[in-house]
Coordinates of C-alpha atoms and ligand atoms in Angstrom, one line a residue:
M29 CA -10.0 -6.2 26.8
H30 CA -8.0 -8.9 25.4
P31 CA -4.7 -10.2 27.1
L32 CA -3.2 -10.5 24.1
I33 CA -4.1 -6.6 22.8
D34 CA -2.2 -5.5 26.1
K35 CA 0.5 -7.7 25.5
L36 CA 1.0 -6.7 21.9
E37 CA 0.8 -2.9 23.0
R38 CA 3.3 -3.5 25.8
E39 CA 5.7 -5.7 23.8
R40 CA 5.0 -4.7 20.3
T41 CA 5.5 -8.6 19.3
L42 CA 3.4 -11.8 19.8
S43 CA 4.2 -15.3 18.9
R44 CA 2.9 -17.0 15.9
A45 CA 0.5 -19.0 18.3
E46 CA -0.6 -15.9 20.0
W47 CA -1.2 -14.0 16.6
I48 CA -3.6 -16.8 15.6
S49 CA -5.3 -17.0 18.7
L50 CA -6.0 -12.9 18.9
L51 CA -6.9 -13.2 15.1
D52 CA -9.6 -15.6 15.7
A53 CA -10.8 -14.2 19.1
R54 CA -12.0 -10.8 16.7
T55 CA -15.0 -9.8 18.0
A56 CA -16.8 -6.3 17.5
E57 CA -15.9 -5.2 21.0
L58 CA -12.7 -6.1 20.9
A59 CA -12.2 -4.4 17.5
R60 CA -13.6 -1.2 19.5
D61 CA -11.0 -1.1 22.4
L62 CA -8.2 -2.0 19.6
F63 CA -9.1 1.1 17.7
R64 CA -9.4 3.3 20.4
R65 CA -5.6 2.2 21.4
A66 CA -4.5 2.5 17.9
R67 CA -6.0 6.0 17.5
A68 CA -3.9 7.2 20.7
L69 CA -0.6 5.9 19.1
R70 CA -1.3 7.4 15.9
R71 CA -2.1 10.5 17.8
K72 CA 1.1 10.1 19.5
Y73 CA 3.3 10.1 16.6
Y74 CA 1.6 12.2 14.3
G75 CA -1.2 14.2 16.0
D76 CA -4.4 14.2 13.7
A77 CA -2.4 14.8 10.4
V78 CA -3.5 12.2 7.7
F79 CA -0.6 12.5 5.0
L80 CA -1.5 12.6 1.3
R81 CA 0.4 11.0 -1.8
G82 CA -0.6 11.7 -5.3
L83 CA -0.7 8.5 -7.0
I84 CA 0.2 8.2 -10.7
E85 CA -0.5 4.8 -12.4
F86 CA 1.9 5.4 -15.3
T87 CA 1.4 2.1 -17.2
N88 CA -0.9 -1.1 -16.7
C89 CA 1.5 -3.1 -18.9
C90 CA 3.0 -6.1 -17.0
K91 CA 5.0 -9.1 -17.4
N92 CA 3.7 -11.0 -14.6
D93 CA 0.8 -13.1 -14.4
C94 CA -0.3 -13.0 -10.7
Y95 CA -3.8 -15.0 -10.3
Y96 CA -5.7 -12.2 -8.8
C97 CA -4.6 -8.9 -10.6
G98 CA -6.4 -7.4 -13.4
I99 CA -3.6 -6.1 -15.2
R100 CA -2.2 -9.9 -15.7
R101 CA -0.1 -10.2 -18.8
S102 CA -2.6 -13.0 -19.6
N103 CA -5.9 -10.7 -19.0
R104 CA -6.5 -10.1 -23.1
A105 CA -9.6 -8.2 -21.9
A106 CA -7.7 -5.4 -20.2
V107 CA -7.1 -2.3 -22.3
R108 CA -3.4 -1.2 -22.2
Y109 CA -1.8 1.9 -21.9
R110 CA 1.3 3.7 -21.0
L111 CA 1.5 7.4 -19.9
T112 CA 4.7 9.3 -21.5
E113 CA 7.3 11.3 -19.8
E114 CA 5.7 14.4 -20.7
Q115 CA 2.0 13.0 -19.3
I116 CA 3.6 12.3 -16.2
L117 CA 5.1 15.4 -15.5
S118 CA 1.8 17.3 -16.2
C119 CA 0.6 15.0 -13.7
C120 CA 2.9 16.0 -11.1
R121 CA 2.5 19.7 -12.2
E122 CA -1.2 19.2 -11.5
G123 CA -0.7 17.6 -8.3
Y124 CA 1.8 20.3 -7.3
A125 CA -0.7 22.9 -7.5
L126 CA -3.3 20.9 -5.7
G127 CA -0.8 21.0 -2.7
Y128 CA 0.7 17.3 -2.8
R129 CA 4.4 17.0 -1.8
T130 CA 4.4 13.3 -2.4
F131 CA 4.1 11.5 -5.9
V132 CA 3.9 7.9 -6.3
L133 CA 4.7 6.3 -9.6
Q134 CA 2.8 2.9 -9.5
G135 CA 2.7 0.8 -12.6
G136 CA 3.0 -3.0 -13.8
E137 CA 6.4 -4.3 -14.6
D138 CA 6.5 -2.9 -18.2
P139 CA 9.5 -3.7 -20.4
A140 CA 9.2 -0.5 -22.0
W141 CA 10.2 1.1 -19.2
T142 CA 13.6 0.5 -19.0
P143 CA 15.6 1.0 -15.8
E144 CA 17.3 4.0 -17.7
R145 CA 14.2 5.5 -18.8
L146 CA 12.7 5.8 -15.5
A147 CA 15.9 6.8 -14.0
A148 CA 15.8 9.8 -16.3
L149 CA 12.2 10.3 -15.2
V150 CA 12.9 10.6 -11.9
S151 CA 15.5 13.0 -11.9
S152 CA 13.5 15.2 -14.0
I153 CA 10.7 15.0 -11.5
K154 CA 13.0 15.7 -8.7
G155 CA 14.8 18.5 -10.5
E156 CA 11.7 20.3 -11.1
F157 CA 10.1 19.6 -7.5
P158 CA 12.7 19.3 -5.4
D159 CA 10.8 19.5 -2.4
C160 CA 8.9 16.5 -2.9
A161 CA 9.3 13.0 -1.7
L162 CA 9.3 10.6 -4.9
T163 CA 8.1 7.1 -4.5
L164 CA 8.2 4.4 -6.8
S165 CA 6.0 1.2 -7.2
V166 CA 7.1 -0.8 -10.0
G167 CA 7.8 -4.5 -8.6
E168 CA 10.7 -6.7 -8.3
Q169 CA 14.1 -5.9 -10.0
P170 CA 17.8 -6.5 -9.4
R171 CA 19.7 -4.8 -6.8
A172 CA 21.5 -2.6 -9.0
V173 CA 18.3 -1.0 -10.5
Y174 CA 16.9 -0.4 -7.3
Q175 CA 20.4 1.6 -6.5
L176 CA 20.2 3.4 -10.1
W177 CA 16.6 4.7 -9.1
F178 CA 18.0 5.6 -5.9
D179 CA 21.1 7.4 -7.0
A180 CA 18.6 9.0 -9.4
G181 CA 16.5 10.7 -6.5
A182 CA 13.7 8.3 -5.5
D183 CA 13.2 8.5 -1.6
R184 CA 10.6 5.6 -1.1
Y185 CA 9.7 2.3 -2.7
L186 CA 6.4 0.2 -2.3
L187 CA 6.7 -3.7 -3.0
R188 CA 3.9 -5.6 -1.2
H189 CA 5.1 -9.2 0.0
E190 CA 1.4 -10.2 -0.6
T191 CA 1.4 -13.0 1.9
A192 CA 4.5 -14.2 3.8
D193 CA 3.3 -18.2 4.0
A194 CA 5.4 -19.8 0.8
A195 CA 2.6 -22.1 0.2
H196 CA 0.0 -19.6 -0.3
Y197 CA 2.3 -17.3 -2.0
R198 CA 2.6 -20.4 -4.9
A199 CA -1.2 -20.4 -4.7
L200 CA -1.6 -16.9 -5.7
H201 CA 1.3 -16.5 -8.2
P202 CA 2.4 -18.4 -11.0
P203 CA 5.6 -21.1 -10.7
E204 CA 8.3 -18.3 -12.1
M205 CA 7.5 -16.1 -8.8
S206 CA 8.2 -17.0 -5.5
L207 CA 8.2 -15.6 -1.9
E208 CA 12.2 -15.8 -1.5
A209 CA 12.7 -13.5 -4.7
R210 CA 10.4 -10.9 -3.3
K211 CA 11.7 -10.6 0.2
R212 CA 15.1 -10.3 -1.2
C213 CA 13.7 -7.1 -3.1
L214 CA 12.5 -6.1 -0.1
W215 CA 15.7 -6.5 2.4
D216 CA 17.8 -4.9 -0.8
L217 CA 15.3 -2.2 -1.0
K218 CA 16.2 -1.6 3.0
A219 CA 20.0 -1.7 2.7
I220 CA 20.2 1.0 0.0
G221 CA 18.4 3.3 2.0
Y222 CA 14.9 3.6 0.5
Q223 CA 12.0 4.2 3.3
V224 CA 10.3 1.1 2.1
G225 CA 6.5 0.1 2.2
S226 CA 5.5 -3.9 2.2
G227 CA 2.1 -5.4 2.8
F228 CA -0.5 -7.9 2.1
M229 CA -4.0 -8.6 0.5
V230 CA -6.7 -9.5 3.3
G231 CA -9.1 -12.1 2.3
S232 CA -7.0 -13.9 -0.4
P233 CA -8.2 -17.1 -1.6
G234 CA -7.2 -19.6 0.9
Q235 CA -5.8 -17.1 3.1
T236 CA -6.4 -18.0 7.3
S237 CA -5.1 -16.9 10.2
V238 CA -2.1 -19.0 10.1
Q239 CA -1.2 -17.3 6.9
L240 CA -2.1 -13.8 8.6
A241 CA 0.0 -14.6 11.4
E242 CA 3.0 -15.1 9.0
D243 CA 2.1 -11.7 7.4
L244 CA 2.7 -10.1 10.8
L245 CA 5.7 -11.9 11.8
F246 CA 7.5 -11.1 8.6
L247 CA 6.4 -7.3 9.0
R248 CA 7.7 -7.3 12.5
R249 CA 11.2 -8.3 11.4
L250 CA 11.3 -6.4 8.1
E251 CA 10.3 -3.4 10.0
P252 CA 9.0 -1.2 7.0
Q253 CA 8.4 2.3 7.1
M254 CA 5.0 2.1 5.7
V255 CA 2.6 -0.9 5.3
G256 CA -0.4 -1.1 2.4
I257 CA -3.0 -3.7 3.5
G258 CA -6.4 -4.0 1.9
P259 CA -8.7 -6.4 0.8
F260 CA -8.8 -8.9 -2.2
I261 CA -11.4 -8.0 -4.7
P262 CA -12.2 -10.3 -7.3
Q263 CA -11.7 -9.0 -11.2
K264 CA -13.7 -10.6 -13.3
D265 CA -11.1 -11.8 -16.0
T266 CA -9.0 -13.5 -13.5
P267 CA -8.4 -16.8 -12.3
F268 CA -10.0 -15.6 -9.2
G269 CA -13.1 -14.1 -10.5
A270 CA -15.6 -16.0 -8.7
Q271 CA -13.8 -15.9 -5.4
P272 CA -15.3 -13.6 -2.5
A273 CA -13.8 -10.3 -1.6
G274 CA -11.8 -10.0 1.7
S275 CA -13.8 -8.3 4.7
L276 CA -14.1 -4.8 5.9
E277 CA -14.1 -5.6 9.6
L278 CA -10.9 -8.0 9.0
T279 CA -9.0 -5.2 7.2
L280 CA -9.8 -2.8 9.9
F281 CA -8.5 -5.1 12.6
L282 CA -5.4 -5.7 10.8
L283 CA -5.0 -2.0 10.6
G284 CA -5.2 -1.5 14.3
L285 CA -3.0 -4.9 15.2
I286 CA -0.3 -3.5 12.8
R287 CA -0.5 0.4 14.6
L288 CA 0.1 -1.5 17.8
M289 CA 3.0 -3.3 16.4
L290 CA 4.4 -0.8 14.5
P291 CA 3.4 2.4 16.2
S292 CA 4.9 5.3 13.9
V293 CA 4.2 3.3 10.8
L294 CA 2.7 5.1 7.5
L295 CA -0.4 3.3 6.9
P296 CA -2.6 3.9 4.3
A297 CA -6.2 3.8 4.1
T298 CA -6.1 1.9 0.5
T299 CA -8.7 2.5 -2.5
A300 CA -9.4 -1.1 -2.2
L301 CA -11.0 -0.2 1.2
G302 CA -12.5 2.6 0.0
T303 CA -14.0 0.6 -2.8
I304 CA -15.7 -2.3 -0.4
H305 CA -17.3 0.2 1.9
P306 CA -18.2 3.9 1.0
R307 CA -17.1 4.9 4.2
G308 CA -13.8 2.6 4.1
R309 CA -10.9 5.0 4.1
E310 CA -12.8 6.9 7.1
L311 CA -13.2 3.6 8.8
G312 CA -9.6 2.7 8.1
I313 CA -8.0 6.0 9.9
L314 CA -10.5 5.3 12.6
A315 CA -8.7 2.1 13.0
G316 CA -5.3 3.5 13.0
A317 CA -4.4 4.4 9.5
N318 CA -2.7 8.1 8.8
V319 CA -2.4 7.8 4.7
C320 CA -4.6 8.5 1.8
M321 CA -3.6 8.2 -1.9
P322 CA -5.8 10.1 -4.2
N323 CA -5.6 9.4 -7.8
L324 CA -3.5 11.8 -10.0
S325 CA -3.7 9.8 -13.0
P326 CA -5.1 11.3 -16.3
Q327 CA -8.8 10.8 -16.1
E328 CA -9.0 9.1 -19.5
V329 CA -6.8 6.2 -18.3
R330 CA -7.8 5.7 -14.7
G331 CA -10.6 3.1 -15.1
Q332 CA -8.1 1.3 -17.2
Y333 CA -5.6 0.4 -14.1
A334 CA -8.1 -1.9 -13.1
L335 CA -6.3 -4.2 -10.5
Y336 CA -9.9 -5.6 -9.2
D337 CA -13.5 -5.0 -10.1
N338 CA -15.2 -1.5 -9.3
K339 CA -12.1 0.3 -8.3
I340 CA -13.2 3.6 -7.2
C341 CA -11.3 6.4 -9.6
T342 CA -13.6 9.2 -10.3
G343 CA -15.3 10.5 -7.1
E344 CA -13.7 11.7 -3.8
E345 CA -10.6 9.7 -4.1
A346 CA -9.6 11.7 -6.9
A347 CA -7.0 13.8 -6.3
Q348 CA -8.6 17.2 -7.4
N349 CA -11.2 16.7 -5.1
R350 CA -9.1 18.1 -2.3
R351 CA -11.9 19.8 -0.7
S352 CA -14.1 17.0 -0.1
L353 CA -11.5 14.8 1.2
E354 CA -10.5 17.7 3.5
R355 CA -14.2 17.7 4.4
R356 CA -14.3 13.5 5.0
L357 CA -11.0 14.0 7.0
A358 CA -12.5 16.8 9.1
S359 CA -15.6 14.7 10.2
I360 CA -13.4 12.1 11.6
G361 CA -11.3 14.7 13.8
C362 CA -8.0 14.7 11.1
Y363 CA -7.2 17.3 8.6
A364 CA -4.7 16.9 5.5
A365 CA -1.2 17.6 6.4
D366 CA 1.0 19.8 4.3
G367 CA 4.4 18.7 3.4
R368 CA 6.2 15.4 2.5
G369 CA 4.9 13.4 5.4
D370 CA 8.0 11.4 5.9
Y371 CA 8.3 8.7 8.3
R372 CA 9.0 9.4 12.0
P373 CA 11.5 6.8 13.6
L374 CA 10.2 5.7 17.0
Ligands
LIG413 N1 -7.5 -7.1 -5.2 C1 -7.2 -6.1 -4.1 N2 -6.0 -5.8 -4.3 C2 -5.1 -6.5 -5.5 N3 -3.9 -5.8 -6.0 C3 -3.8 -6.5 -7.0 N4 -5.1 -7.2 -7.4 C4 -5.6 -7.0 -6.1 C5 -7.1 -7.3 -6.3 N5 -7.9 -8.3 -7.2 C6 -2.9 -5.2 -4.8 C7 -1.5 -6.0 -4.6 C8 -0.7 -5.1 -5.4 C9 -1.4 -4.0 -5.2 C10 -0.9 -3.0 -6.4 O1 -2.7 -4.1 -5.8 O2 -1.4 -6.4 -3.2 O3 0.4 -5.1 -4.6

């Protein structure tokens, strides 16, 4: 029990100083209390349903050079690939047959995928699968491009802010990128009408509770429908290759805090969480998460979407292993929900 957890549950918000002091007060006992409340809230809005998204990592070519990311343009060791429209559509067909009703197209900022080309793909997918939600996750774009894709039928957009502290943002990204530009994209996406997901890495180099407090304050202001967080994990061919990974315990604690702050948010138990611990995603759900994003990319390119080392991609997180995923969810009292799994407003 901690008075700030009570206050957070009551008021759905804390001051900067309060966030910092709550993060610094974290103990295993406090975490247990937080997770119990987070699960109760998740149940209140979504029952025991966990929503599945079929993730299609359709290009690992990227014009950006983020210091933490394995597919940054300076990484000569990365083996690059780009799926064709036909390959992407066949991933969707396979996913549809497996029961997926949300497809997430995620990729680097790849100039070969012009706005018009991606818009055409969006309309083909929505034309063939009108009962599915389509989520895009392809980085920063001008507002007119986001509008073009929305008009073509895209429903949701994922763009993590990565860190809401401007100095920390500069330490993680090359000079041509800025937190201001990133935030502008997120507000544009909201204004257009997308269901928006943002989020951040936990334990990125140099991060302390001071930066995490900024992340929580920013999410409070943005009120995204989805929040993706996961531990930072080093990728050996990047400038941060020798840095320590973020911790499981802190990531879980943040999931719980986010559930209390944004009670009906869609909160994935991410692949990165499943990578740092064999039961990471189950523990994430027990801390308040309610979304899983199994991998639907073609087997032969899965290993190449290497944002960080040892990324899981061939085991139970594969979309094809739906039965074993269902068993894992049942083991923690949850089930894989049918349907698109849209956001439920408070
Ligand atoms: N460790 C953990 N997450 C990472 N991402 C990129 N690189 C890493 C890494 N080394 C995350 C970023 C990005 C998402 C697609 O993957 O937060 O938004």
